Amino acid sequence: MEQGIVYDQRTHCHHLKHTNLTNIPEIHSQHPTSAMDGSSFNRIPAELRNEIFELALTSSGPVELRRGNEPGLLQASRQIRQETQSVFWAGNDFIINVTVDSGVQIAKEIAALDLDRLRLIPHIIVKESFVLRSRRNVRGPNQVNDLEVVLDALAARGAVKQQIVLEVAYEIADNVSAHTRGSPQRVAVMLEERKKYNRWLWECALLNYPA
């Protein structure tokens, strides 16, 4: 059985080729008009309005993290937006699904997110989809994968260690032997090796983009 890989941040992190995030423009959304600021809804007691907002803007599951994903309620009026932004962003966990060749586009979406909203998010689930193969599923220190690009973008925008939750969704490749397929222990070892590598990538991103 192959021995586990030890990822040394001090000797390897600086070798990673990071995506140039400095040229990705930051996009700020426009504040809505005050067309509804004087509506009867705004005369409802603040405590009751907050309960309505919480029911309307929080979800039992994670919300996709991307630019333009705010509910229409936040666009109703300037006052409602001021009251509800923190409810939506601080009241939900968010998820980023990383698939093959999606890293650069996701990094652009992250760069376009408002920093104040990003910092309100309690947890960002970064879920990588990949194929378990018979050979190692990790890459060398001079290769860049989609997850690395996404984690770099999050670190560059100020995401903190405890905010990021790393998950892996996988399928088993056809070239994996029937013996390995039939051994949950072997599959678990392969999966844990990938998770270890992903944690190392996040630690490297934090070192390369310190808060």
mmCIF file of C-alpha atoms in Angstrom:
data_model
loop_
_atom_site.group_PDB
_atom_site.id
_atom_site.type_symbol
_atom_site.label_atom_id
_atom_site.label_comp_id
_atom_site.label_asym_id
_atom_site.label_seq_id
_atom_site.Cartn_x
_atom_site.Cartn_y
_atom_site.Cartn_z
ATOM 1 C CA MET A 1 0.000 0.000 0.000
ATOM 2 C CA GLU A 2 1.259 3.416 -0.848
ATOM 3 C CA GLN A 3 2.356 5.651 1.984
ATOM 4 C CA GLY A 4 0.489 8.885 2.567
ATOM 5 C CA ILE A 5 1.878 12.117 1.168
ATOM 6 C CA VAL A 6 3.101 14.787 3.562
ATOM 7 C CA TYR A 7 2.434 18.266 2.218
ATOM 8 C CA ASP A 8 5.003 20.685 3.609
ATOM 9 C CA GLN A 9 3.725 24.274 3.387
ATOM 10 C CA ARG A 10 7.142 25.786 3.943
ATOM 11 C CA THR A 11 8.804 23.925 1.081
ATOM 12 C CA HIS A 12 6.000 23.563 -1.437
ATOM 13 C CA CYS A 13 3.399 26.335 -1.136
ATOM 14 C CA HIS A 14 5.577 28.964 -2.780
ATOM 15 C CA HIS A 15 5.998 26.726 -5.841
ATOM 16 C CA LEU A 16 2.296 26.756 -6.690
ATOM 17 C CA LYS A 17 1.393 28.748 -9.791
ATOM 18 C CA HIS A 18 -1.495 30.940 -8.725
ATOM 19 C CA THR A 19 -4.011 32.554 -11.027
ATOM 20 C CA ASN A 20 -3.455 36.285 -11.454
ATOM 21 C CA LEU A 21 -6.435 37.678 -9.554
ATOM 22 C CA THR A 22 -5.359 41.298 -9.618
ATOM 23 C CA ASN A 23 -6.804 41.974 -13.061
ATOM 24 C CA ILE A 24 -10.269 40.616 -12.335
ATOM 25 C CA PRO A 25 -12.540 43.666 -11.991
ATOM 26 C CA GLU A 26 -14.639 44.116 -8.896
ATOM 27 C CA ILE A 27 -18.291 44.661 -9.769
ATOM 28 C CA HIS A 28 -20.616 46.473 -7.398
ATOM 29 C CA SER A 29 -24.368 46.165 -7.698
ATOM 30 C CA GLN A 30 -26.493 49.289 -7.832
ATOM 31 C CA HIS A 31 -28.707 50.167 -4.904
ATOM 32 C CA PRO A 32 -32.432 49.981 -5.688
ATOM 33 C CA THR A 33 -34.559 53.076 -5.809
ATOM 34 C CA SER A 34 -36.739 54.190 -2.934
ATOM 35 C CA ALA A 35 -40.015 53.595 -4.783
ATOM 36 C CA MET A 36 -41.435 51.484 -1.925
ATOM 37 C CA ASP A 37 -39.838 53.329 0.979
ATOM 38 C CA GLY A 38 -43.158 54.938 1.872
ATOM 39 C CA SER A 39 -45.308 51.813 1.422
ATOM 40 C CA SER A 40 -47.671 50.418 4.040
ATOM 41 C CA PHE A 41 -45.359 47.429 4.553
ATOM 42 C CA ASN A 42 -42.804 49.719 6.114
ATOM 43 C CA ARG A 43 -45.363 50.748 8.739
ATOM 44 C CA ILE A 44 -45.453 47.201 10.121
ATOM 45 C CA PRO A 45 -43.590 46.989 13.462
ATOM 46 C CA ALA A 46 -39.903 46.344 12.973
ATOM 47 C CA GLU A 47 -39.967 43.138 15.054
ATOM 48 C CA LEU A 48 -42.661 41.611 12.838
ATOM 49 C CA ARG A 49 -40.899 42.736 9.674
ATOM 50 C CA ASN A 50 -37.717 41.034 10.855
ATOM 51 C CA GLU A 51 -39.597 37.753 11.346
ATOM 52 C CA ILE A 52 -41.003 38.028 7.822
ATOM 53 C CA PHE A 53 -37.569 38.777 6.414
ATOM 54 C CA GLU A 54 -36.003 35.810 8.201
ATOM 55 C CA LEU A 55 -38.659 33.417 6.880
ATOM 56 C CA ALA A 56 -38.320 34.788 3.354
ATOM 57 C CA LEU A 57 -34.535 35.034 3.140
ATOM 58 C CA THR A 58 -33.064 32.084 5.038
ATOM 59 C CA SER A 59 -32.841 28.533 3.759
ATOM 60 C CA SER A 60 -32.457 25.152 5.418
ATOM 61 C CA GLY A 61 -29.790 24.259 2.859
ATOM 62 C CA PRO A 62 -26.822 26.143 1.392
ATOM 63 C CA VAL A 63 -27.350 28.851 -1.220
ATOM 64 C CA GLU A 64 -25.210 28.986 -4.356
ATOM 65 C CA LEU A 65 -22.521 31.636 -3.960
ATOM 66 C CA ARG A 66 -22.448 33.762 -7.101
ATOM 67 C CA ARG A 67 -22.929 37.333 -8.196
ATOM 68 C CA GLY A 68 -26.559 38.320 -8.681
ATOM 69 C CA ASN A 69 -28.026 35.593 -6.457
ATOM 70 C CA GLU A 70 -29.749 37.967 -4.044
ATOM 71 C CA PRO A 71 -33.536 37.459 -3.776
ATOM 72 C CA GLY A 72 -35.838 39.994 -5.411
ATOM 73 C CA LEU A 73 -36.994 41.171 -1.988
ATOM 74 C CA LEU A 74 -33.657 42.924 -1.511
ATOM 75 C CA GLN A 75 -34.396 45.009 -4.596
ATOM 76 C CA ALA A 76 -37.811 46.184 -3.392
ATOM 77 C CA SER A 77 -36.621 49.441 -1.853
ATOM 78 C CA ARG A 78 -33.591 51.122 -0.349
ATOM 79 C CA GLN A 79 -34.930 50.766 3.189
ATOM 80 C CA ILE A 80 -35.834 47.091 2.798
ATOM 81 C CA ARG A 81 -32.418 46.414 1.294
ATOM 82 C CA GLN A 82 -30.701 48.029 4.264
ATOM 83 C CA GLU A 83 -32.783 45.935 6.646
ATOM 84 C CA THR A 84 -32.469 42.625 4.831
ATOM 85 C CA GLN A 85 -28.940 42.364 3.402
ATOM 86 C CA SER A 86 -27.454 41.106 6.646
ATOM 87 C CA VAL A 87 -30.371 38.685 7.153
ATOM 88 C CA PHE A 88 -29.686 37.016 3.806
ATOM 89 C CA TRP A 89 -25.888 36.964 3.898
ATOM 90 C CA ALA A 90 -25.409 36.201 7.603
ATOM 91 C CA GLY A 91 -28.414 33.881 7.854
ATOM 92 C CA ASN A 92 -27.391 31.352 5.206
ATOM 93 C CA ASP A 93 -24.517 29.044 4.469
ATOM 94 C CA PHE A 94 -23.355 29.250 0.853
ATOM 95 C CA ILE A 95 -21.932 26.642 -1.509
ATOM 96 C CA ILE A 96 -19.499 26.665 -4.431
ATOM 97 C CA ASN A 97 -19.551 23.615 -6.707
ATOM 98 C CA VAL A 98 -16.147 23.128 -8.334
ATOM 99 C CA THR A 99 -16.131 20.972 -11.463
ATOM 100 C CA VAL A 100 -13.608 20.436 -14.258
ATOM 101 C CA ASP A 101 -12.624 23.693 -16.012
ATOM 102 C CA SER A 102 -14.875 25.799 -13.767
ATOM 103 C CA GLY A 103 -12.140 27.387 -11.626
ATOM 104 C CA VAL A 104 -11.445 30.581 -13.585
ATOM 105 C CA GLN A 105 -15.120 31.474 -14.026
ATOM 106 C CA ILE A 106 -15.858 30.848 -10.347
ATOM 107 C CA ALA A 107 -12.836 32.980 -9.392
ATOM 108 C CA LYS A 108 -14.292 35.848 -11.433
ATOM 109 C CA GLU A 109 -17.620 35.454 -9.638
ATOM 110 C CA ILE A 110 -15.858 35.551 -6.267
ATOM 111 C CA ALA A 111 -13.883 38.648 -7.266
ATOM 112 C CA ALA A 112 -17.151 40.370 -8.146
ATOM 113 C CA LEU A 113 -18.770 39.731 -4.753
ATOM 114 C CA ASP A 114 -19.113 42.641 -2.366
ATOM 115 C CA LEU A 115 -16.531 42.289 0.407
ATOM 116 C CA ASP A 116 -18.870 43.348 3.203
ATOM 117 C CA ARG A 117 -21.393 40.676 2.210
ATOM 118 C CA LEU A 118 -18.729 38.017 1.802
ATOM 119 C CA ARG A 119 -17.494 38.627 5.343
ATOM 120 C CA LEU A 120 -21.007 38.148 6.768
ATOM 121 C CA ILE A 121 -21.301 34.565 5.513
ATOM 122 C CA PRO A 122 -20.951 32.056 8.368
ATOM 123 C CA HIS A 123 -19.762 29.138 6.197
ATOM 124 C CA ILE A 124 -18.800 28.715 2.546
ATOM 125 C CA ILE A 125 -18.937 25.085 1.452
ATOM 126 C CA VAL A 126 -16.442 24.445 -1.345
ATOM 127 C CA LYS A 127 -17.454 21.151 -2.928
ATOM 128 C CA GLU A 128 -15.100 19.577 -5.434
ATOM 129 C CA SER A 129 -16.326 16.949 -7.909
ATOM 130 C CA PHE A 130 -13.637 14.627 -9.210
ATOM 131 C CA VAL A 131 -12.961 11.060 -10.333
ATOM 132 C CA LEU A 132 -11.158 8.559 -8.124
ATOM 133 C CA ARG A 133 -8.600 6.722 -10.239
ATOM 134 C CA SER A 134 -6.225 3.850 -9.561
ATOM 135 C CA ARG A 135 -3.265 6.234 -9.577
ATOM 136 C CA ARG A 136 -2.815 9.191 -7.268
ATOM 137 C CA ASN A 137 -5.516 11.827 -7.512
ATOM 138 C CA VAL A 138 -3.239 14.641 -6.426
ATOM 139 C CA ARG A 139 -1.195 16.928 -8.632
ATOM 140 C CA GLY A 140 2.404 17.986 -8.426
ATOM 141 C CA PRO A 141 3.465 21.286 -6.827
ATOM 142 C CA ASN A 142 3.818 23.011 -10.213
ATOM 143 C CA GLN A 143 0.365 22.127 -11.510
ATOM 144 C CA VAL A 144 -2.796 24.134 -10.906
ATOM 145 C CA ASN A 145 -6.271 22.625 -10.616
ATOM 146 C CA ASP A 146 -9.696 24.219 -10.497
ATOM 147 C CA LEU A 147 -10.062 23.911 -6.739
ATOM 148 C CA GLU A 148 -6.755 25.702 -6.197
ATOM 149 C CA VAL A 149 -7.891 28.645 -8.342
ATOM 150 C CA VAL A 150 -11.140 28.919 -6.370
ATOM 151 C CA LEU A 151 -9.408 28.742 -2.985
ATOM 152 C CA ASP A 152 -6.886 31.366 -4.075
ATOM 153 C CA ALA A 153 -9.755 33.664 -5.064
ATOM 154 C CA LEU A 154 -11.474 33.205 -1.695
ATOM 155 C CA ALA A 155 -8.271 33.874 0.240
ATOM 156 C CA ALA A 156 -7.547 36.931 -1.902
ATOM 157 C CA ARG A 157 -10.981 38.323 -1.004
ATOM 158 C CA GLY A 158 -10.389 37.861 2.709
ATOM 159 C CA ALA A 159 -12.177 34.599 3.481
ATOM 160 C CA VAL A 160 -10.874 33.198 6.780
ATOM 161 C CA LYS A 161 -9.898 29.667 7.709
ATOM 162 C CA GLN A 162 -12.933 28.784 9.832
ATOM 163 C CA GLN A 163 -15.297 30.134 7.172
ATOM 164 C CA ILE A 164 -14.408 27.532 4.538
ATOM 165 C CA VAL A 165 -15.762 23.968 4.649
ATOM 166 C CA LEU A 166 -14.132 21.595 2.136
ATOM 167 C CA GLU A 167 -16.194 18.743 0.712
ATOM 168 C CA VAL A 168 -15.576 16.151 -1.992
ATOM 169 C CA ALA A 169 -18.073 14.537 -4.357
ATOM 170 C CA TYR A 170 -16.555 11.688 -6.337
ATOM 171 C CA GLU A 171 -17.180 8.862 -8.749
ATOM 172 C CA ILE A 172 -14.941 5.867 -9.322
ATOM 173 C CA ALA A 173 -13.205 5.612 -12.703
ATOM 174 C CA ASP A 174 -13.583 2.572 -14.925
ATOM 175 C CA ASN A 175 -9.875 1.745 -14.626
ATOM 176 C CA VAL A 176 -10.143 1.093 -10.899
ATOM 177 C CA SER A 177 -9.905 -2.639 -10.287
ATOM 178 C CA ALA A 178 -12.878 -4.642 -9.140
ATOM 179 C CA HIS A 179 -10.900 -5.590 -6.034
ATOM 180 C CA THR A 180 -10.501 -1.908 -5.080
ATOM 181 C CA ARG A 181 -14.102 -1.124 -5.999
ATOM 182 C CA GLY A 182 -15.252 -3.857 -3.681
ATOM 183 C CA SER A 183 -13.146 -2.622 -0.785
ATOM 184 C CA PRO A 184 -14.687 0.321 1.078
ATOM 185 C CA GLN A 185 -11.456 0.635 3.063
ATOM 186 C CA ARG A 186 -9.340 1.138 -0.080
ATOM 187 C CA VAL A 187 -11.775 3.683 -1.479
ATOM 188 C CA ALA A 188 -11.793 5.493 1.871
ATOM 189 C CA VAL A 189 -7.984 5.714 1.813
ATOM 190 C CA MET A 190 -8.010 7.177 -1.707
ATOM 191 C CA LEU A 191 -10.692 9.677 -0.736
ATOM 192 C CA GLU A 192 -8.886 10.723 2.437
ATOM 193 C CA GLU A 193 -5.723 11.315 0.396
ATOM 194 C CA ARG A 194 -7.652 13.716 -1.820
ATOM 195 C CA LYS A 195 -9.187 15.498 1.174
ATOM 196 C CA LYS A 196 -5.734 15.887 2.713
ATOM 197 C CA TYR A 197 -4.453 17.452 -0.490
ATOM 198 C CA ASN A 198 -7.411 19.846 -0.630
ATOM 199 C CA ARG A 199 -6.823 20.972 2.955
ATOM 200 C CA TRP A 200 -3.192 21.601 2.066
ATOM 201 C CA LEU A 201 -4.263 23.758 -0.905
ATOM 202 C CA TRP A 202 -6.427 25.907 1.397
ATOM 203 C CA GLU A 203 -3.590 26.320 3.897
ATOM 204 C CA CYS A 204 -1.323 27.408 1.022
ATOM 205 C CA ALA A 205 -3.912 29.902 -0.216
ATOM 206 C CA LEU A 206 -4.099 31.459 3.259
ATOM 207 C CA LEU A 207 -0.315 31.735 3.383
ATOM 208 C CA ASN A 208 -0.130 33.349 -0.063
ATOM 209 C CA TYR A 209 -2.941 35.846 0.695
ATOM 210 C CA PRO A 210 -2.617 36.676 4.409
ATOM 211 C CA ALA A 211 -5.422 38.739 5.909
#
